[in-house]
Tab-separated table of C-alpha atoms in Angstrom:
chain	number	residue	atom	x	y	z
A	10	MET	CA	0.126	0.254	0.174
A	11	ARG	CA	1.486	3.461	-1.062
A	12	ALA	CA	0.960	6.855	0.625
A	13	LYS	CA	-1.093	9.248	-1.500
A	14	ILE	CA	0.008	13.033	-0.940
A	15	VAL	CA	-1.608	16.189	-2.055
A	16	GLY	CA	0.093	19.405	-1.654
A	17	CYS	CA	3.928	20.185	-1.372
A	18	GLY	CA	4.822	21.011	2.070
A	19	PHE	CA	5.511	17.712	3.537
A	20	PHE	CA	8.645	15.662	4.806
A	21	TRP	CA	9.591	12.892	7.206
A	22	SER	CA	12.900	12.332	8.903
A	23	LEU	CA	14.014	9.262	11.111
A	24	PHE	CA	16.367	10.022	13.602
A	25	LEU	CA	22.557	3.377	9.005
A	26	THR	CA	62.520	-7.552	-7.992
A	27	TYR	CA	61.631	-7.681	-11.510
A	28	HIS	CA	58.848	-9.874	-12.476
A	29	VAL	CA	58.177	-11.604	-15.808
A	30	ILE	CA	54.559	-11.282	-16.732
A	31	SER	CA	53.043	-14.387	-18.214
A	32	GLU	CA	50.849	-14.144	-21.434
A	33	HIS	CA	48.128	-16.436	-19.632
A	34	PRO	CA	48.837	-15.796	-15.639
A	35	PRO	CA	47.627	-18.829	-13.503
A	36	SER	CA	44.246	-18.733	-12.489
A	37	THR	CA	43.431	-17.289	-9.017
A	38	ASP	CA	40.908	-18.790	-6.340
A	39	THR	CA	38.913	-15.723	-5.437
A	40	ASP	CA	38.698	-17.005	-1.858
A	41	ASP	CA	42.169	-16.130	-1.626
A	42	VAL	CA	41.731	-12.426	-2.844
A	43	LEU	CA	41.830	-9.720	-0.205
A	44	VAL	CA	39.724	-6.690	-0.640
A	45	TYR	CA	40.537	-3.700	1.375
A	46	THR	CA	39.041	-0.410	2.622
A	47	VAL	CA	39.405	2.194	5.027
A	48	ALA	CA	36.429	3.499	6.874
A	49	THR	CA	36.151	4.735	10.440
A	50	ASN	CA	32.268	5.639	10.725
A	51	GLU	CA	29.540	3.588	9.311
A	52	THR	CA	28.253	6.366	7.093
A	53	ASP	CA	25.452	5.944	4.312
A	54	GLY	CA	28.248	5.741	1.619
A	55	TYR	CA	29.865	3.009	3.669
A	56	LYS	CA	26.684	1.138	4.001
A	57	ARG	CA	26.020	1.458	0.173
A	58	TYR	CA	29.706	0.109	-0.466
A	59	LEU	CA	29.097	-2.813	1.752
A	60	ARG	CA	25.559	-3.546	-0.120
A	61	SER	CA	27.371	-3.587	-3.459
A	62	ILE	CA	29.983	-6.196	-2.088
A	63	ASP	CA	27.164	-8.269	-0.703
A	64	VAL	CA	25.392	-8.268	-4.024
A	65	TYR	CA	28.338	-9.534	-5.804
A	66	GLY	CA	28.872	-12.121	-3.159
A	67	PHE	CA	32.340	-11.418	-1.877
A	68	HIS	CA	31.758	-10.090	1.914
A	69	ASP	CA	34.054	-12.948	3.016
A	70	ASN	CA	37.053	-11.296	1.333
A	71	LEU	CA	36.516	-7.976	2.711
A	72	LYS	CA	38.936	-6.482	5.387
A	73	VAL	CA	37.831	-2.936	6.698
A	74	LEU	CA	40.706	-0.911	8.321
A	75	GLY	CA	40.255	1.684	10.873
A	76	MET	CA	36.701	1.142	11.918
A	77	LYS	CA	35.765	2.922	15.153
A	78	GLU	CA	39.523	4.529	15.056
A	79	PRO	CA	39.985	8.253	15.160
A	80	TRP	CA	40.688	9.558	11.645
A	81	LEU	CA	44.384	10.475	11.478
A	82	GLY	CA	44.475	11.402	7.744
A	83	GLY	CA	43.774	15.296	7.561
A	84	ASP	CA	40.586	17.219	8.066
A	85	ASN	CA	39.086	17.177	4.416
A	86	ILE	CA	40.883	15.220	1.862
A	87	LYS	CA	37.994	16.096	-0.567
A	88	THR	CA	39.299	19.405	-1.394
A	89	SER	CA	42.924	19.139	0.191
A	90	THR	CA	45.772	16.954	0.523
A	91	GLY	CA	45.694	14.099	3.365
A	92	GLY	CA	44.878	10.538	3.567
A	93	GLY	CA	48.403	9.234	4.374
A	94	PHE	CA	46.749	7.252	7.346
A	95	LYS	CA	44.974	4.790	4.687
A	96	VAL	CA	48.393	3.932	3.486
A	97	ASN	CA	49.925	3.017	7.011
A	98	LEU	CA	46.896	0.896	7.744
A	99	LEU	CA	47.320	-1.000	4.620
A	100	LYS	CA	50.768	-1.456	4.858
A	101	GLU	CA	50.557	-2.816	8.209
A	102	SER	CA	47.758	-5.092	7.333
A	103	LEU	CA	49.692	-6.369	4.431
A	104	ARG	CA	52.938	-7.079	6.207
A	105	GLU	CA	52.035	-10.816	6.641
A	106	TYR	CA	51.742	-11.108	2.969
A	107	GLN	CA	54.759	-9.023	1.903
A	108	ASN	CA	56.244	-12.080	-0.080
A	109	ASP	CA	53.350	-13.587	-1.382
A	110	LYS	CA	53.433	-13.278	-5.093
A	111	GLU	CA	50.287	-14.909	-6.210
A	112	LYS	CA	47.818	-13.540	-3.675
A	113	ILE	CA	45.691	-10.627	-4.988
A	114	VAL	CA	44.972	-7.590	-3.227
A	115	ILE	CA	42.163	-5.036	-4.114
A	116	PHE	CA	41.988	-1.617	-2.354
A	117	THR	CA	39.467	0.971	-2.628
A	118	ASP	CA	38.044	4.095	-0.711
A	119	SER	CA	34.555	2.986	0.689
A	120	TYR	CA	32.372	6.276	1.512
A	121	ASP	CA	32.441	6.911	-2.184
A	122	VAL	CA	32.642	3.728	-4.066
A	123	ILE	CA	30.249	1.037	-5.540
A	124	PHE	CA	31.368	-2.465	-6.930
A	125	LEU	CA	29.519	-3.282	-10.050
A	126	ASN	CA	30.738	-6.675	-10.869
A	127	SER	CA	31.835	-9.902	-9.366
A	128	LEU	CA	35.117	-10.618	-7.806
A	129	ASN	CA	35.729	-13.620	-10.114
A	130	THR	CA	35.157	-10.454	-13.540
A	131	ILE	CA	37.277	-8.203	-11.768
A	132	VAL	CA	40.290	-10.606	-11.531
A	133	ASP	CA	39.910	-11.979	-14.960
A	134	LYS	CA	40.097	-8.640	-16.371
A	135	PHE	CA	43.143	-7.581	-14.085
A	136	LYS	CA	45.276	-10.717	-15.345
A	137	ASN	CA	44.571	-9.639	-18.830
A	138	MET	CA	46.319	-6.429	-18.411
A	139	ASN	CA	49.632	-7.673	-17.828
A	140	ALA	CA	50.399	-5.661	-14.579
A	141	ARG	CA	51.594	-6.525	-11.148
A	142	VAL	CA	50.048	-3.356	-9.718
A	143	LEU	CA	47.223	-1.513	-11.478
A	144	PHE	CA	46.190	1.970	-10.398
A	145	SER	CA	42.835	3.932	-11.394
A	146	ALA	CA	43.267	6.826	-13.692
A	147	GLU	CA	41.624	10.201	-14.052
A	148	GLY	CA	42.277	13.357	-16.407
A	149	ALA	CA	43.530	15.625	-13.782
A	150	CYS	CA	46.958	15.669	-12.362
A	151	TRP	CA	46.293	16.113	-8.624
A	152	PRO	CA	47.547	17.404	-5.916
A	153	ASP	CA	50.549	18.559	-7.681
A	154	LYS	CA	50.235	19.785	-11.319
A	155	SER	CA	53.763	20.328	-11.734
A	156	LEU	CA	54.225	16.385	-11.931
A	157	ALA	CA	52.051	16.238	-15.141
A	158	ALA	CA	55.106	16.490	-17.664
A	159	LYS	CA	56.880	13.663	-15.815
A	160	TYR	CA	54.030	11.169	-16.549
A	161	PRO	CA	54.761	8.654	-19.588
A	162	PRO	CA	52.960	9.558	-22.523
A	163	THR	CA	49.891	7.690	-23.258
A	164	THR	CA	48.089	7.368	-26.740
A	165	ARG	CA	44.581	7.062	-25.447
A	166	GLY	CA	42.572	7.192	-21.984
A	167	LYS	CA	43.191	9.017	-18.922
A	168	ARG	CA	46.433	9.735	-18.296
A	169	PHE	CA	47.153	10.402	-14.450
A	170	LEU	CA	47.088	8.233	-11.399
A	171	ASN	CA	44.167	8.178	-8.729
A	172	SER	CA	44.694	6.407	-5.532
A	173	GLY	CA	41.060	5.563	-4.634
A	174	GLY	CA	41.395	2.205	-6.109
A	175	PHE	CA	44.337	0.046	-7.199
A	176	MET	CA	44.855	-3.668	-7.109
A	177	GLY	CA	47.686	-5.924	-7.512
A	178	TYR	CA	49.649	-8.773	-6.375
A	179	ALA	CA	50.472	-8.856	-2.412
A	180	SER	CA	54.207	-8.643	-2.565
A	181	ASP	CA	54.148	-5.842	-5.516
A	182	VAL	CA	51.543	-3.933	-3.667
A	183	TYR	CA	53.681	-4.301	-0.587
A	184	GLY	CA	56.745	-3.169	-2.501
A	185	VAL	CA	55.030	0.034	-3.553
A	186	LEU	CA	53.658	0.787	0.146
A	187	THR	CA	57.205	0.810	1.513
A	188	TYR	CA	59.460	2.465	-0.716
A	189	ALA	CA	59.215	5.341	1.314
A	190	PRO	CA	57.920	6.331	4.664
A	191	ILE	CA	54.742	8.352	4.692
A	192	LYS	CA	53.302	10.307	7.518
A	193	ASN	CA	49.354	9.828	8.413
A	194	GLN	CA	48.769	13.478	7.214
A	195	ASP	CA	50.707	13.232	4.244
A	196	ASP	CA	48.805	12.964	0.811
A	197	ASP	CA	48.224	9.422	-0.537
A	198	GLN	CA	47.866	10.145	-4.097
A	199	LEU	CA	50.903	12.092	-4.226
A	200	PHE	CA	52.860	9.031	-2.396
A	201	TYR	CA	51.500	6.874	-5.121
A	202	THR	CA	52.069	9.178	-7.928
A	203	LEU	CA	55.834	9.559	-6.765
A	204	ALA	CA	56.216	5.699	-6.711
A	205	TYR	CA	54.380	5.513	-10.341
A	206	LEU	CA	56.838	8.302	-11.711
A	207	ASP	CA	59.909	6.222	-10.584
A	208	GLU	CA	60.927	4.573	-13.707
A	209	LYS	CA	62.776	1.948	-11.803
A	210	LEU	CA	60.094	1.073	-9.232
A	211	ARG	CA	57.319	1.271	-11.916
A	212	GLU	CA	59.234	-1.452	-13.788
A	213	ARG	CA	60.279	-3.546	-10.694
A	214	HIS	CA	56.603	-3.822	-9.899
A	215	ALA	CA	55.048	-3.589	-13.432
A	216	ILE	CA	52.904	-0.750	-12.428
A	217	LYS	CA	50.069	0.215	-14.713
A	218	LEU	CA	47.307	2.796	-15.027
A	219	ASP	CA	43.683	1.711	-16.173
A	220	HIS	CA	43.670	4.279	-18.664
A	221	LYS	CA	40.168	3.316	-20.385
A	222	SER	CA	38.454	2.581	-17.162
A	223	GLU	CA	38.406	-0.898	-17.793
A	224	ILE	CA	38.148	-1.844	-14.146
A	225	PHE	CA	38.048	1.447	-12.218
A	226	GLN	CA	35.936	4.583	-13.230
A	227	ASN	CA	36.713	7.887	-11.761
A	228	LEU	CA	33.651	10.221	-12.108
A	229	TYR	CA	35.433	13.659	-11.243
A	230	GLY	CA	35.927	15.521	-14.565
A	231	ALA	CA	34.333	12.222	-16.333
A	232	VAL	CA	30.725	12.477	-15.523
A	233	ALA	CA	29.965	12.937	-19.166
A	234	ASP	CA	31.841	9.912	-20.124
A	235	VAL	CA	29.433	7.520	-18.431
A	236	GLU	CA	26.010	6.250	-18.861
A	237	LEU	CA	23.665	3.871	-17.820
A	238	LYS	CA	22.611	0.917	-20.054
A	239	PHE	CA	19.744	-1.231	-19.348
A	240	GLU	CA	19.553	-4.823	-20.577
A	241	GLY	CA	16.826	-6.798	-19.166
A	242	GLU	CA	16.417	-6.288	-15.656
A	243	LYS	CA	20.295	-5.106	-15.277
A	244	ALA	CA	21.391	-1.802	-15.201
A	245	SER	CA	25.078	-1.613	-15.839
A	246	LEU	CA	27.571	1.208	-16.325
A	247	LEU	CA	29.021	2.121	-19.632
A	248	ASN	CA	32.077	4.332	-20.488
A	249	SER	CA	30.954	5.609	-23.810
A	250	VAL	CA	34.251	7.234	-24.546
A	251	TYR	CA	36.463	4.257	-24.387
A	252	ASN	CA	33.613	1.620	-24.811
A	253	THR	CA	34.123	-0.129	-21.662
A	254	GLU	CA	32.050	-1.335	-18.634
A	255	PRO	CA	33.881	-0.317	-15.581
A	256	MET	CA	33.465	-2.544	-12.638
A	257	ILE	CA	34.513	-0.286	-9.651
A	258	LEU	CA	32.728	3.115	-9.618
A	259	HIS	CA	34.571	5.990	-7.657
A	260	GLY	CA	32.766	9.411	-7.250
A	261	ASN	CA	36.112	11.219	-6.211
A	262	GLY	CA	36.138	15.038	-5.726
A	263	TYR	CA	33.157	16.983	-6.453
A	264	SER	CA	31.340	13.922	-8.269
A	265	LYS	CA	29.724	12.741	-5.138
A	266	LEU	CA	26.046	13.850	-6.241
A	267	SER	CA	26.468	12.086	-9.678
A	268	LEU	CA	27.501	8.862	-7.592
A	269	ASN	CA	24.449	9.101	-5.765
A	270	SER	CA	22.469	9.337	-8.772
A	271	LEU	CA	24.105	6.476	-10.617
A	272	GLY	CA	23.757	4.287	-7.186
A	273	ASN	CA	20.089	4.429	-7.558
A	274	TYR	CA	20.356	2.120	-10.261
A	275	LEU	CA	23.573	0.071	-9.951
A	276	ALA	CA	24.679	-2.933	-8.031
A	277	ASN	CA	21.018	-4.287	-8.511
A	278	ALA	CA	19.560	-1.192	-6.915
A	279	TRP	CA	16.841	-1.074	-9.271
A	280	ASN	CA	15.472	-2.810	-12.305
A	281	PRO	CA	12.505	-2.271	-14.786
A	282	GLU	CA	10.323	-5.151	-13.249
A	283	GLU	CA	10.417	-4.234	-9.409
A	284	GLY	CA	11.714	-0.691	-9.590
A	285	CYS	CA	13.522	0.418	-6.529
A	286	ILE	CA	14.839	-2.682	-4.942
A	287	THR	CA	16.782	-0.811	-2.155
A	288	CYS	CA	13.540	0.938	-1.132
A	289	TRP	CA	12.392	-1.932	0.555
A	290	GLU	CA	15.413	-3.217	2.016
A	291	GLY	CA	15.693	-2.702	5.815
A	292	THR	CA	11.911	-2.064	6.085
A	293	VAL	CA	9.837	-3.352	9.138
A	294	GLU	CA	6.338	-3.953	9.750
A	295	LEU	CA	4.608	-2.341	12.777
A	296	ASP	CA	2.223	-4.821	14.755
A	297	LYS	CA	-0.871	-2.696	15.304
A	298	THR	CA	-1.913	-4.941	18.198
A	299	GLU	CA	1.190	-3.990	20.111
A	300	PRO	CA	1.032	-0.087	19.964
A	301	VAL	CA	3.814	0.172	22.454
A	302	THR	CA	6.292	-0.758	20.024
A	303	PHE	CA	5.569	2.055	17.752
A	304	PRO	CA	8.183	4.757	17.811
A	305	VAL	CA	7.502	8.018	19.376
A	306	ILE	CA	6.758	10.464	16.615
A	307	LEU	CA	6.424	14.296	16.626
A	308	ILE	CA	3.858	15.578	14.025
A	309	ALA	CA	4.639	19.154	13.368
A	310	ILE	CA	1.940	21.001	11.385
A	311	PHE	CA	2.422	24.482	9.903
A	312	ILE	CA	-0.425	26.911	9.076
A	313	GLU	CA	1.626	29.771	7.228
A	314	GLN	CA	-1.068	30.812	4.502
A	315	PRO	CA	-4.860	31.212	4.327
A	316	THR	CA	-6.003	27.533	3.777
A	317	PRO	CA	-9.262	26.472	2.454
A	318	PHE	CA	-10.620	22.997	3.808
A	319	LEU	CA	-8.662	23.452	7.095
A	320	ASN	CA	-11.214	21.254	8.844
A	321	GLU	CA	-10.484	18.376	6.331
A	322	PHE	CA	-6.971	18.686	6.577
A	323	PHE	CA	-7.076	18.159	10.478
A	324	MET	CA	-9.279	15.226	9.815
A	325	THR	CA	-6.576	13.648	7.671
A	326	ILE	CA	-4.111	13.919	10.385
A	327	TYR	CA	-6.332	12.657	13.190
A	328	ARG	CA	-7.503	9.610	11.148
A	329	GLN	CA	-3.812	8.460	10.792
A	330	SER	CA	-3.518	4.735	11.819
A	331	TYR	CA	-0.934	5.317	14.385
A	332	PRO	CA	-1.360	5.044	18.006
A	333	GLY	CA	-1.984	8.508	19.808
A	334	SER	CA	-0.327	7.475	22.465
A	335	ARG	CA	3.044	7.464	20.641
A	336	LEU	CA	2.286	11.053	19.004
A	337	HIS	CA	3.267	14.278	20.114
A	338	LEU	CA	1.546	17.263	18.369
A	339	PHE	CA	2.931	20.920	17.363
A	340	ILE	CA	0.902	23.355	15.724
A	341	HIS	CA	2.204	26.689	14.497
A	342	ASN	CA	-0.455	28.681	13.314
A	343	ASN	CA	0.145	32.032	11.564
A	344	ILE	CA	-3.110	33.102	10.311
A	345	GLU	CA	-5.620	34.681	12.754
A	346	TYR	CA	-8.627	33.817	10.611
A	347	HIS	CA	-7.813	30.228	11.446
A	348	GLN	CA	-7.285	30.342	15.325
A	349	ASP	CA	-10.920	29.299	15.864
A	350	THR	CA	-10.541	26.487	13.935
A	351	VAL	CA	-7.319	25.429	15.195
A	352	ASN	CA	-8.388	25.817	18.922
A	353	SER	CA	-11.234	23.559	18.047
A	354	PHE	CA	-8.994	20.876	16.763
A	355	MET	CA	-6.785	21.011	19.789
A	356	LYS	CA	-9.515	20.561	22.310
A	357	LYS	CA	-10.524	17.510	20.328
A	358	VAL	CA	-7.568	15.812	20.232
A	359	VAL	CA	-5.446	17.035	23.624
A	360	LYS	CA	-6.394	13.695	25.314
A	361	LYS	CA	-5.537	11.616	22.289
A	362	TYR	CA	-1.476	12.627	21.963
A	363	ARG	CA	1.166	12.312	24.536
A	364	SER	CA	1.511	15.975	24.506
A	365	SER	CA	0.340	18.847	22.263
A	366	LYS	CA	1.925	22.631	21.943
A	367	LEU	CA	0.215	25.285	19.884
A	368	VAL	CA	2.166	28.518	18.649
A	369	GLY	CA	-0.458	30.932	17.852
A	370	PRO	CA	-0.544	34.453	15.739
A	371	SER	CA	-0.450	36.376	19.237
A	372	ASP	CA	3.101	34.740	19.691
A	373	SER	CA	4.450	36.646	16.687
A	374	MET	CA	6.866	33.935	15.663
A	375	ASN	CA	7.798	33.832	12.086
A	376	GLU	CA	8.141	30.384	10.274
A	377	VAL	CA	11.665	29.891	10.163
A	378	ALA	CA	11.618	30.331	14.169
A	379	ALA	CA	8.673	28.023	14.540
A	380	ARG	CA	10.076	25.242	12.418
A	381	ASN	CA	13.298	25.124	14.541
A	382	LEU	CA	11.199	25.194	17.802
A	383	ALA	CA	9.189	22.396	16.335
A	384	MET	CA	12.438	20.553	16.260
A	385	ASP	CA	13.680	21.486	19.389
A	386	TYR	CA	10.573	20.308	20.959
A	387	CYS	CA	10.906	16.872	19.309
A	388	LEU	CA	14.432	16.625	20.763
A	389	MET	CA	13.165	17.799	24.003
A	390	LYS	CA	10.722	14.990	23.708
A	391	GLU	CA	13.228	12.355	22.806
A	392	CYS	CA	11.078	11.554	19.711
A	393	SER	CA	12.233	8.776	17.172
A	394	GLY	CA	11.299	10.677	14.388
A	395	TYR	CA	9.916	14.224	13.113
A	396	PHE	CA	6.690	14.149	10.853
A	397	SER	CA	6.378	17.791	9.241
A	398	VAL	CA	3.037	18.741	7.243
A	399	ASP	CA	1.780	21.794	5.952
A	400	SER	CA	-1.793	22.896	6.012
A	401	ILE	CA	-1.770	23.056	2.115
A	402	SER	CA	-1.190	19.006	2.190
A	403	HIS	CA	-3.731	16.522	2.716
A	404	LEU	CA	-2.803	13.039	3.581
A	405	ASP	CA	-5.622	10.831	1.782
A	406	ASN	CA	-4.040	7.604	3.000
A	407	GLU	CA	-4.612	7.106	6.364
A	408	HIS	CA	-1.819	4.777	6.802
A	409	THR	CA	0.666	7.429	5.500
A	410	LEU	CA	2.560	7.877	8.727
A	411	LYS	CA	2.693	4.107	9.640
A	412	LEU	CA	4.364	3.391	6.123
A	413	LEU	CA	6.805	6.263	6.329
A	414	VAL	CA	7.978	4.785	9.713
A	415	GLU	CA	8.007	1.431	8.363
A	416	GLN	CA	10.379	2.451	5.565
A	417	GLN	CA	13.110	2.974	8.207
A	418	ARG	CA	14.639	5.908	6.070
A	419	GLY	CA	16.703	9.089	7.528
A	420	ILE	CA	14.510	11.274	5.233
A	421	VAL	CA	11.617	11.026	3.128
A	422	ALA	CA	10.013	13.548	1.087
A	423	PRO	CA	7.062	13.189	-1.682
A	424	LEU	CA	7.220	13.599	-5.526
A	425	LEU	CA	4.189	15.767	-6.543
A	426	VAL	CA	3.090	16.263	-9.947
A	427	ARG	CA	0.358	17.947	-12.111
A	428	PRO	CA	-1.715	15.608	-13.930
A	429	SER	CA	-0.797	15.943	-17.896
A	430	LYS	CA	1.850	18.562	-17.310
A	431	MET	CA	5.743	18.182	-17.001
A	432	TRP	CA	5.787	19.973	-13.713
A	433	SER	CA	6.823	18.526	-10.137
A	434	ASN	CA	8.557	19.551	-7.208
A	435	PHE	CA	11.522	17.142	-8.072
A	436	TRP	CA	14.812	18.150	-9.885
A	437	GLY	CA	17.214	15.271	-8.736
A	438	ALA	CA	20.474	17.193	-9.247
A	439	ILE	CA	22.179	20.376	-7.992
A	440	MET	CA	24.570	22.435	-9.844
A	441	ASP	CA	27.860	23.264	-8.724
A	442	ASP	CA	26.881	26.600	-7.538
A	443	GLY	CA	23.961	25.407	-5.440
A	444	PHE	CA	21.088	25.713	-7.557
A	445	TYR	CA	18.456	22.889	-8.659
A	446	ALA	CA	19.370	21.264	-12.016
A	447	ARG	CA	17.418	18.509	-13.976
A	448	SER	CA	18.601	15.102	-13.790
A	449	PHE	CA	19.273	12.632	-16.454
A	450	ASP	CA	16.495	10.397	-15.290
A	451	TYR	CA	13.725	13.537	-14.593
A	452	MET	CA	11.455	12.812	-17.406
A	453	GLU	CA	11.179	9.131	-16.502
A	454	ILE	CA	10.588	9.650	-13.084
A	455	VAL	CA	7.987	12.644	-13.393
A	456	LYS	CA	6.066	10.229	-15.693
A	457	ASN	CA	6.176	7.301	-13.249
A	458	GLU	CA	8.517	4.869	-15.433
A	459	ARG	CA	10.894	4.838	-12.780
A	460	ARG	CA	10.259	4.891	-9.090
């Protein structure tokens, strides 16, 4: 059952040595492949990363470094240098494999990475690239542009090293990790860049870059290079410039929003038959026979403009199939004309809810202050969730609130459209300057072809 919502002021928040490279390297048992990442907190990006690994069935290969430890690699490595902490964590963990010439190691970042294929496929592709260590590549020389001239020439593809994803044989990866010391707050990408630019080191460990994104796809500066491809029930990523299908996607730098958008479909997150698969993952079903198990919610109502059918609006709130004993009520009414209607409603429901608070026109509180006060009231009451509804929105489905809580999502907001018109309250993307932008899938979503 889905909640139908009319209006636009609504959202829900719930407080998740030289080597000879053989032409046909021996096959490797993927059970013996080590997949490393660094994550100090369980962010939404990290959970998405874990989900992609689970989808392709190699969670047992994963080793997460640094979890619950303080981050020592710099304050903001998205826009400045840092990340040496990742190198040191990996170096320590790989010490026991420093002489293993057959075991394969894959390292990626976690918060902004999604795996797009199975471990078998990734390893097979790597073995056909005649490298002992393979780094991902990008189009910008960062963090030191002056090093661009020192890179070996390439006839086609991205020329410069990116450290957000690489793989190789354990002994060679360890050799790269230990070619020089690095402090925790030094820059990891610069560290690996200098290793690659050292011709003797590059030859000794057969270090190569994935110029054409055959395994690793970095998005920053390359968003226009990729597109979604739908075949049957599968959504995959195509690099249309090099005609490759990358297997590990990295939203480096300022490409996080593009990664989020693509991540709505990739790693079996969506398919044409079932729609949004991830939307139903982690949901719960509340038992109406046990109201004490329902999370405590604050309903915050805002009447900021003259509103027709206000009595009917209040009834849609009153009829919600959610135990009143688990609800707090907050109302901000900024319209003197509606005060009698509001008072009448408050008198009717005062005994139904756990508590209620009314801020009326005589309190002379503007909308911004009222919304902040409602959130503070929710925190004071130690609510599990905050349900905000403007008076111009009518909840036609009496199960709306219950369904939203069962979704177990941090924030949920409605998609509203006008029948027979290409209008909605949804854009799906944001430009670099902060303004709304129309996403690549805007028309399909508005026409309800993707949901």
